[in-house]
PDB file of C-alpha atoms in Angstrom:
ATOM      1  CA  MET A 263     146.241  84.212  99.328  1.00 87.00           C
ATOM      2  CA  ASN A 264     148.091  86.625  97.054  1.00 95.00           C
ATOM      3  CA  ASP A 265     146.449  90.071  97.240  1.00 95.00           C
ATOM      4  CA  ARG A 266     149.192  91.948  95.378  1.00 97.00           C
ATOM      5  CA  VAL A 267     148.819  93.754  92.039  1.00 99.00           C
ATOM      6  CA  TYR A 268     151.417  93.374  89.278  1.00 99.00           C
ATOM      7  CA  LEU A 269     152.739  95.532  86.463  1.00 99.00           C
ATOM      8  CA  HIS A 270     153.638  93.642  83.286  1.00 99.00           C
ATOM      9  CA  GLU A 271     155.709  95.640  80.798  1.00 99.00           C
ATOM     10  CA  VAL A 272     156.533  94.701  77.207  1.00 99.00           C
ATOM     11  CA  ILE A 273     159.450  96.861  76.037  1.00 98.00           C
ATOM     12  CA  ASP A 274     160.403  97.561  72.414  1.00 98.00           C
ATOM     13  CA  ILE A 275     164.195  97.669  72.206  1.00 98.00           C
ATOM     14  CA  VAL A 276     166.186  99.978  69.925  1.00 98.00           C
ATOM     15  CA  GLY A 277     168.796  98.151  67.862  1.00 96.00           C
ATOM     16  CA  GLN A 278     171.310  96.077  69.803  1.00 97.00           C
ATOM     17  CA  ASN A 279     170.642  97.734  73.153  1.00 98.00           C
ATOM     18  CA  ARG A 280     168.702  95.012  74.942  1.00 98.00           C
ATOM     19  CA  ALA A 281     171.455  94.170  77.430  1.00 97.00           C
ATOM     20  CA  LYS A 282     172.007  97.864  78.178  1.00 98.00           C
ATOM     21  CA  TYR A 283     168.290  98.408  78.711  1.00 98.00           C
ATOM     22  CA  ASN A 284     167.987  95.383  80.981  1.00 98.00           C
ATOM     23  CA  GLU A 285     170.865  96.537  83.162  1.00 98.00           C
ATOM     24  CA  HIS A 286     169.478 100.086  83.255  1.00 98.00           C
ATOM     25  CA  MET A 287     166.050  98.764  84.238  1.00 98.00           C
ATOM     26  CA  CYS A 288     167.401  96.581  87.032  1.00 98.00           C
ATOM     27  CA  ASN A 289     169.451  99.494  88.365  1.00 97.00           C
ATOM     28  CA  TYR A 290     166.134 101.254  89.063  1.00 96.00           C
ATOM     29  CA  ARG A 291     165.112  98.622  91.611  1.00 96.00           C
ATOM     30  CA  PRO A 292     166.377 100.407  94.770  1.00 96.00           C
ATOM     31  CA  LEU A 293     164.545 103.632  93.880  1.00 94.00           C
ATOM     32  CA  ALA A 294     161.398 101.718  92.932  1.00 95.00           C
ATOM     33  CA  ARG A 295     161.486  99.991  96.311  1.00 96.00           C
ATOM     34  CA  GLU A 296     162.135 103.199  98.264  1.00 94.00           C
ATOM     35  CA  GLU A 297     159.771 105.612  96.494  1.00 92.00           C
ATOM     36  CA  ARG A 298     157.133 103.356  94.962  1.00 94.00           C
ATOM     37  CA  ARG A 299     157.059 100.248  97.186  1.00 96.00           C
ATOM     38  CA  MET A 300     157.434  98.214  94.011  1.00 97.00           C
ATOM     39  CA  GLU A 301     159.474  95.031  93.918  1.00 98.00           C
ATOM     40  CA  MET A 302     160.794  93.609  90.667  1.00 98.00           C
ATOM     41  CA  VAL A 303     159.813  89.997  90.122  1.00 98.00           C
ATOM     42  CA  GLY A 304     162.032  89.653  87.077  1.00 97.00           C
ATOM     43  CA  ASN A 305     163.530  91.241  83.979  1.00 98.00           C
ATOM     44  CA  PHE A 306     163.685  89.095  80.849  1.00 98.00           C
ATOM     45  CA  SER A 307     164.726  89.009  77.213  1.00 98.00           C
ATOM     46  CA  THR A 308     162.285  87.481  74.744  1.00 98.00           C
ATOM     47  CA  VAL A 309     163.763  84.572  72.805  1.00 98.00           C
ATOM     48  CA  GLY A 310     163.363  86.033  69.328  1.00 96.00           C
ATOM     49  CA  SER A 311     162.795  82.751  67.525  1.00 97.00           C
ATOM     50  CA  THR A 312     159.641  82.266  69.592  1.00 98.00           C
ATOM     51  CA  GLU A 313     158.066  85.702  69.069  1.00 96.00           C
ATOM     52  CA  ARG A 314     158.646  89.412  68.376  1.00 94.00           C
ATOM     53  CA  TRP A 315     162.149  90.796  68.821  1.00 95.00           C
ATOM     54  CA  PRO A 316     164.134  92.630  70.068  1.00 98.00           C
ATOM     55  CA  GLU A 317     162.029  92.783  73.195  1.00 98.00           C
ATOM     56  CA  SER A 318     162.342  92.823  76.980  1.00 99.00           C
ATOM     57  CA  ILE A 319     159.739  91.943  79.601  1.00 99.00           C
ATOM     58  CA  ASN A 320     159.535  93.418  83.105  1.00 99.00           C
ATOM     59  CA  LEU A 321     157.310  92.106  85.888  1.00 99.00           C
ATOM     60  CA  TRP A 322     156.810  94.204  89.033  1.00 99.00           C
ATOM     61  CA  GLU A 323     154.825  93.673  92.219  1.00 98.00           C
ATOM     62  CA  PHE A 324     152.922  96.488  93.947  1.00 98.00           C
ATOM     63  CA  VAL A 325     153.494  95.401  97.534  1.00 97.00           C
ATOM     64  CA  ASP A 326     150.465  97.373  98.785  1.00 97.00           C
ATOM     65  CA  GLY A 327     148.049  96.147  96.139  1.00 98.00           C
ATOM     66  CA  TRP A 328     145.589  98.589  94.594  1.00 98.00           C
ATOM     67  CA  ASP A 329     146.320 101.218  97.250  1.00 98.00           C
ATOM     68  CA  GLY A 330     149.923 101.097  96.114  1.00 97.00           C
ATOM     69  CA  VAL A 331     148.905 101.493  92.466  1.00 98.00           C
ATOM     70  CA  ALA A 332     146.845 104.586  93.308  1.00 98.00           C
ATOM     71  CA  ARG A 333     149.733 106.060  95.295  1.00 96.00           C
ATOM     72  CA  ASN A 334     152.097 105.460  92.382  1.00 95.00           C
ATOM     73  CA  PHE A 335     149.767 107.134  89.899  1.00 96.00           C
ATOM     74  CA  ARG A 336     149.393 110.132  92.215  1.00 95.00           C
ATOM     75  CA  HIS A 337     153.171 110.330  92.564  1.00 90.00           C
ATOM     76  CA  GLU A 338     153.693 110.349  88.802  1.00 90.00           C
ATOM     77  CA  PHE A 339     150.718 112.275  87.405  1.00 93.00           C
ATOM     78  CA  ASN A 340     149.820 114.936  89.994  1.00 93.00           C
ATOM     79  CA  ASN A 341     152.144 117.476  88.386  1.00 90.00           C
ATOM     80  CA  PRO A 342     152.013 119.627  85.226  1.00 89.00           C
ATOM     81  CA  VAL A 343     154.331 117.435  83.108  1.00 84.00           C
ATOM     82  CA  HIS A 344     152.953 114.024  84.194  1.00 90.00           C
ATOM     83  CA  GLN A 345     156.386 112.643  84.967  1.00 85.00           C
ATOM     84  CA  ASP A 346     158.209 111.710  88.151  1.00 84.00           C
ATOM     85  CA  LYS A 347     160.889 114.383  88.510  1.00 86.00           C
ATOM     86  CA  ASN A 348     163.259 111.877  90.113  1.00 84.00           C
ATOM     87  CA  LEU A 349     163.052 109.725  86.989  1.00 88.00           C
ATOM     88  CA  VAL A 350     163.874 112.424  84.429  1.00 91.00           C
ATOM     89  CA  PRO A 351     167.563 111.392  84.125  1.00 93.00           C
ATOM     90  CA  TRP A 352     166.604 107.708  84.093  1.00 94.00           C
ATOM     91  CA  TRP A 353     164.061 108.240  81.310  1.00 92.00           C
ATOM     92  CA  ALA A 354     166.532 110.315  79.301  1.00 94.00           C
ATOM     93  CA  GLU A 355     169.053 107.479  79.299  1.00 96.00           C
ATOM     94  CA  ALA A 356     166.383 104.836  78.668  1.00 97.00           C
ATOM     95  CA  LEU A 357     165.408 106.612  75.436  1.00 95.00           C
ATOM     96  CA  ASN A 358     168.700 105.403  73.984  1.00 97.00           C
ATOM     97  CA  TYR A 359     167.663 101.803  74.529  1.00 98.00           C
ATOM     98  CA  ARG A 360     163.881 101.595  74.053  1.00 98.00           C
ATOM     99  CA  SER A 361     161.266 103.095  71.743  1.00 96.00           C
ATOM    100  CA  GLY A 362     158.071 102.314  73.646  1.00 96.00           C
ATOM    101  CA  GLY A 363     156.094  99.457  75.068  1.00 97.00           C
ATOM    102  CA  TYR A 364     152.803  98.026  76.255  1.00 98.00           C
ATOM    103  CA  ASP A 365     151.799  97.655  79.910  1.00 98.00           C
ATOM    104  CA  ARG A 366     149.195  95.666  81.786  1.00 99.00           C
ATOM    105  CA  LEU A 367     147.994  95.724  85.385  1.00 99.00           C
ATOM    106  CA  LEU A 368     147.585  92.156  86.593  1.00 99.00           C
ATOM    107  CA  VAL A 369     145.851  90.433  89.506  1.00 99.00           C
ATOM    108  CA  ALA A 370     147.337  87.140  90.691  1.00 98.00           C
ATOM    109  CA  SER A 371     145.607  83.854  91.311  1.00 98.00           C
ATOM    110  CA  GLN A 372     145.128  82.993  94.969  1.00 96.00           C
ATOM    111  CA  GLN A 373     147.938  80.422  94.962  1.00 96.00           C
ATOM    112  CA  SER A 374     150.482  82.423  92.956  1.00 98.00           C
ATOM    113  CA  PRO A 375     153.592  83.123  95.042  1.00 98.00           C
ATOM    114  CA  THR A 376     154.461  86.662  96.073  1.00 98.00           C
ATOM    115  CA  VAL A 377     157.802  88.155  95.105  1.00 97.00           C
ATOM    116  CA  ASP A 378     159.185  87.457  98.586  1.00 96.00           C
ATOM    117  CA  GLN A 379     158.134  83.820  98.353  1.00 97.00           C
ATOM    118  CA  LEU A 380     159.688  83.446  94.901  1.00 96.00           C
ATOM    119  CA  HIS A 381     163.000  84.978  95.863  1.00 92.00           C
ATOM    120  CA  SER A 382     163.252  83.246  99.249  1.00 93.00           C
ATOM    121  CA  ALA A 383     162.615  79.913  97.516  1.00 94.00           C
ATOM    122  CA  GLY A 384     165.407  80.663  95.058  1.00 93.00           C
ATOM    123  CA  VAL A 385     163.195  80.125  92.022  1.00 95.00           C
ATOM    124  CA  THR A 386     165.283  80.243  88.881  1.00 95.00           C
ATOM    125  CA  GLY A 387     165.346  78.848  85.375  1.00 96.00           C
ATOM    126  CA  GLU A 388     167.587  78.457  82.386  1.00 96.00           C
ATOM    127  CA  CYS A 389     164.529  79.689  80.494  1.00 97.00           C
ATOM    128  CA  TYR A 390     160.939  80.742  81.197  1.00 98.00           C
ATOM    129  CA  MET A 391     157.643  80.069  79.427  1.00 99.00           C
ATOM    130  CA  HIS A 392     155.379  83.106  79.033  1.00 99.00           C
ATOM    131  CA  GLU A 393     151.794  82.177  78.142  1.00 98.00           C
ATOM    132  CA  LEU A 394     149.245  84.734  76.918  1.00 99.00           C
ATOM    133  CA  ILE A 395     145.822  83.114  77.070  1.00 99.00           C
ATOM    134  CA  GLN A 396     142.577  84.553  75.755  1.00 99.00           C
ATOM    135  CA  VAL A 397     139.513  83.193  77.519  1.00 99.00           C
ATOM    136  CA  LYS A 398     135.806  83.764  77.133  1.00 98.00           C
ATOM    137  CA  PRO A 399     134.776  87.131  78.641  1.00 98.00           C
ATOM    138  CA  GLY A 400     134.115  86.685  82.334  1.00 98.00           C
ATOM    139  CA  SER A 401     136.152  83.463  82.556  1.00 98.00           C
ATOM    140  CA  ALA A 402     139.615  84.640  83.634  1.00 98.00           C
ATOM    141  CA  CYS A 403     139.015  83.938  87.324  1.00 98.00           C
ATOM    142  CA  ASP A 404     137.737  80.461  86.476  1.00 98.00           C
ATOM    143  CA  PHE A 405     140.890  79.734  84.487  1.00 98.00           C
ATOM    144  CA  LEU A 406     143.119  80.944  87.329  1.00 98.00           C
ATOM    145  CA  SER A 407     141.303  78.572  89.675  1.00 98.00           C
ATOM    146  CA  MET A 408     142.033  75.742  87.239  1.00 98.00           C
ATOM    147  CA  ILE A 409     145.737  76.616  87.341  1.00 98.00           C
ATOM    148  CA  ASP A 410     145.706  76.657  91.144  1.00 97.00           C
ATOM    149  CA  ASP A 411     143.712  73.453  91.500  1.00 96.00           C
ATOM    150  CA  SER A 412     145.354  71.206  88.915  1.00 95.00           C
ATOM    151  CA  GLY A 413     147.318  72.964  86.174  1.00 96.00           C
ATOM    152  CA  ARG A 414     150.435  73.669  88.180  1.00 96.00           C
ATOM    153  CA  THR A 415     150.838  70.028  89.231  1.00 96.00           C
ATOM    154  CA  VAL A 416     150.697  68.914  85.578  1.00 96.00           C
ATOM    155  CA  PHE A 417     153.633  71.157  84.685  1.00 97.00           C
ATOM    156  CA  GLU A 418     155.562  70.366  87.862  1.00 96.00           C
ATOM    157  CA  VAL A 419     156.014  66.817  86.534  1.00 94.00           C
ATOM    158  CA  TYR A 420     158.325  68.363  83.927  1.00 95.00           C
ATOM    159  CA  GLY A 421     160.254  70.213  86.631  1.00 96.00           C
ATOM    160  CA  TRP A 422     158.571  73.542  85.899  1.00 97.00           C
ATOM    161  CA  THR A 423     157.787  76.009  88.699  1.00 98.00           C
ATOM    162  CA  LEU A 424     154.868  78.435  88.632  1.00 98.00           C
ATOM    163  CA  VAL A 425     156.145  82.001  88.852  1.00 98.00           C
ATOM    164  CA  GLY A 426     152.625  83.344  88.669  1.00 98.00           C
ATOM    165  CA  ALA A 427     149.217  83.139  87.018  1.00 99.00           C
ATOM    166  CA  TYR A 428     147.537  86.500  86.505  1.00 99.00           C
ATOM    167  CA  ARG A 429     144.443  88.045  84.956  1.00 99.00           C
ATOM    168  CA  HIS A 430     144.558  91.351  83.100  1.00 99.00           C
ATOM    169  CA  ALA A 431     142.634  93.698  85.394  1.00 98.00           C
ATOM    170  CA  MET A 432     141.533  96.299  82.849  1.00 98.00           C
ATOM    171  CA  VAL A 433     139.822  94.161  80.219  1.00 98.00           C
ATOM    172  CA  ASN A 434     136.570  92.189  80.337  1.00 97.00           C
ATOM    173  CA  ASP A 435     137.986  89.329  82.419  1.00 97.00           C
ATOM    174  CA  SER A 436     139.195  87.732  79.175  1.00 98.00           C
ATOM    175  CA  GLU A 437     143.015  87.680  79.275  1.00 99.00           C
ATOM    176  CA  VAL A 438     145.423  85.661  81.403  1.00 99.00           C
ATOM    177  CA  ILE A 439     149.219  85.588  81.621  1.00 99.00           C
ATOM    178  CA  VAL A 440     150.996  82.573  83.111  1.00 99.00           C
ATOM    179  CA  LEU A 441     154.749  82.496  83.715  1.00 99.00           C
ATOM    180  CA  TRP A 442     156.727  79.306  84.385  1.00 99.00           C
ATOM    181  CA  ALA A 443     160.358  78.839  85.393  1.00 98.00           C
ATOM    182  CA  ILE A 444     161.927  75.955  83.454  1.00 98.00           C
ATOM    183  CA  PRO A 445     165.109  74.350  84.819  1.00 96.00           C
ATOM    184  CA  THR A 446     166.828  73.743  81.460  1.00 96.00           C
ATOM    185  CA  TRP A 447     166.321  74.226  77.740  1.00 97.00           C
ATOM    186  CA  ASP A 448     166.199  70.445  77.530  1.00 97.00           C
ATOM    187  CA  ALA A 449     163.273  70.353  79.959  1.00 96.00           C
ATOM    188  CA  TRP A 450     161.399  72.731  77.668  1.00 98.00           C
ATOM    189  CA  ALA A 451     162.251  70.608  74.606  1.00 98.00           C
ATOM    190  CA  SER A 452     161.045  67.483  76.405  1.00 96.00           C
ATOM    191  CA  TRP A 453     157.700  69.158  77.047  1.00 96.00           C
ATOM    192  CA  GLU A 454     157.387  70.251  73.410  1.00 97.00           C
ATOM    193  CA  LYS A 455     158.046  66.696  72.223  1.00 97.00           C
ATOM    194  CA  THR A 456     155.467  65.088  74.505  1.00 95.00           C
ATOM    195  CA  LYS A 457     152.745  67.708  75.112  1.00 95.00           C
ATOM    196  CA  GLU A 458     150.475  66.266  72.389  1.00 95.00           C
ATOM    197  CA  THR A 459     150.722  62.700  73.690  1.00 96.00           C
ATOM    198  CA  ASP A 460     151.271  63.015  77.447  1.00 96.00           C
ATOM    199  CA  GLU A 461     147.998  61.879  79.011  1.00 96.00           C
ATOM    200  CA  ALA A 462     148.054  64.382  81.872  1.00 96.00           C
ATOM    201  CA  MET A 463     148.878  67.289  79.562  1.00 96.00           C
ATOM    202  CA  VAL A 464     146.189  66.327  77.046  1.00 96.00           C
ATOM    203  CA  SER A 465     143.671  66.018  79.874  1.00 97.00           C
ATOM    204  CA  TRP A 466     144.672  69.453  81.181  1.00 96.00           C
ATOM    205  CA  ARG A 467     144.159  71.066  77.782  1.00 95.00           C
ATOM    206  CA  ARG A 468     140.783  69.400  77.405  1.00 96.00           C
ATOM    207  CA  SER A 469     139.675  70.547  80.844  1.00 96.00           C
ATOM    208  CA  THR A 470     140.321  74.179  79.882  1.00 97.00           C
ATOM    209  CA  ALA A 471     138.738  74.004  76.421  1.00 96.00           C
ATOM    210  CA  SER A 472     135.405  75.272  77.730  1.00 96.00           C
ATOM    211  CA  VAL A 473     136.917  78.663  78.598  1.00 98.00           C
ATOM    212  CA  VAL A 474     140.080  79.064  76.475  1.00 98.00           C
ATOM    213  CA  VAL A 475     139.649  80.877  73.153  1.00 98.00           C
ATOM    214  CA  ASP A 476     143.290  81.279  72.113  1.00 98.00           C
ATOM    215  CA  TRP A 477     146.751  80.560  73.510  1.00 97.00           C
ATOM    216  CA  ARG A 478     150.146  82.003  72.606  1.00 97.00           C
ATOM    217  CA  ALA A 479     153.473  81.202  74.215  1.00 98.00           C
ATOM    218  CA  LYS A 480     157.021  82.471  73.986  1.00 99.00           C
ATOM    219  CA  LEU A 481     160.260  81.747  75.770  1.00 99.00           C
ATOM    220  CA  LEU A 482     162.119  84.224  77.938  1.00 98.00           C
ATOM    221  CA  ALA A 483     165.608  84.298  79.408  1.00 97.00           C
ATOM    222  CA  ALA A 484     166.247  86.185  82.642  1.00 97.00           C
ATOM    223  CA  SER A 485     168.755  89.010  82.333  1.00 96.00           C
ATOM    224  CA  ALA A 486     172.108  88.938  84.108  1.00 94.00           C
ATOM    225  CA  THR A 487     170.837  91.297  86.836  1.00 94.00           C
ATOM    226  CA  SER A 488     167.266  90.016  87.142  1.00 96.00           C
ATOM    227  CA  PRO A 489     166.228  89.156  90.726  1.00 94.00           C
ATOM    228  CA  LEU A 490     164.397  86.109  89.372  1.00 91.00           C
ATOM    229  CA  GLY A 491     167.514  84.434  88.187  1.00 83.00           C
ATOM    230  CA  ASN A 492     168.973  82.711  85.177  1.00 79.00           C
ATOM    231  CA  SER A 493     170.415  79.311  86.031  1.00 68.00           C
ATOM    232  CA  ALA A 494     172.294  79.049  82.738  1.00 61.00           C
ATOM    233  CA  PRO A 495     176.050  78.530  83.122  1.00 60.00           C
ATOM    234  CA  VAL A 496     178.079  81.607  82.214  1.00 60.00           C
ATOM    235  CA  ASN A 497     180.063  81.148  79.012  1.00 56.00           C
TER     236      ASN A 497
END
């Protein structure tokens, strides 16, 4: 059972600074581990042709669950300026690369792997599928159970690996994020070509129709320094 809590960050990039931001973000990992007991799952660039750009995505794990979240908030906000003093230089540099963002606190499905399990298994992908799924209020936990019970096996046929299935903790149990590692761009293309006719995939979609209201997906590519790796050959 995965009892961790996750921080999902959508970052708006300034100009052509996505690579610089990604490297700067990943360089924060040792301090995040030491002071915050946060482990980075991965740092990604959004594939612009599939959604908004330029954009980066960060996914962090609070190793100590909700207690860890509370400790982090105390560390950052129990001071007059509401900022971690140790991060002042980091934030100052980050302002050159980003203009803002949107964060979510996430709770994982029971069968979603922890960051240690992901990294020890060497999970990687030439690309990643990021699904944002709106479900009927009160149905997010039901949808996560569907992923655990049958959804992941449907996608594994295509060679995909579940990075995690999560519900947004601070809404009315109506939003889910699912992240898949895909071995190659070709494996993604194969899925796109057959998803409307593949019997197992069609059956999966039908089985979720009673709870799913809307579904949006985009592709991500792991950054060069992301702990959840990019299996693409280096040009």
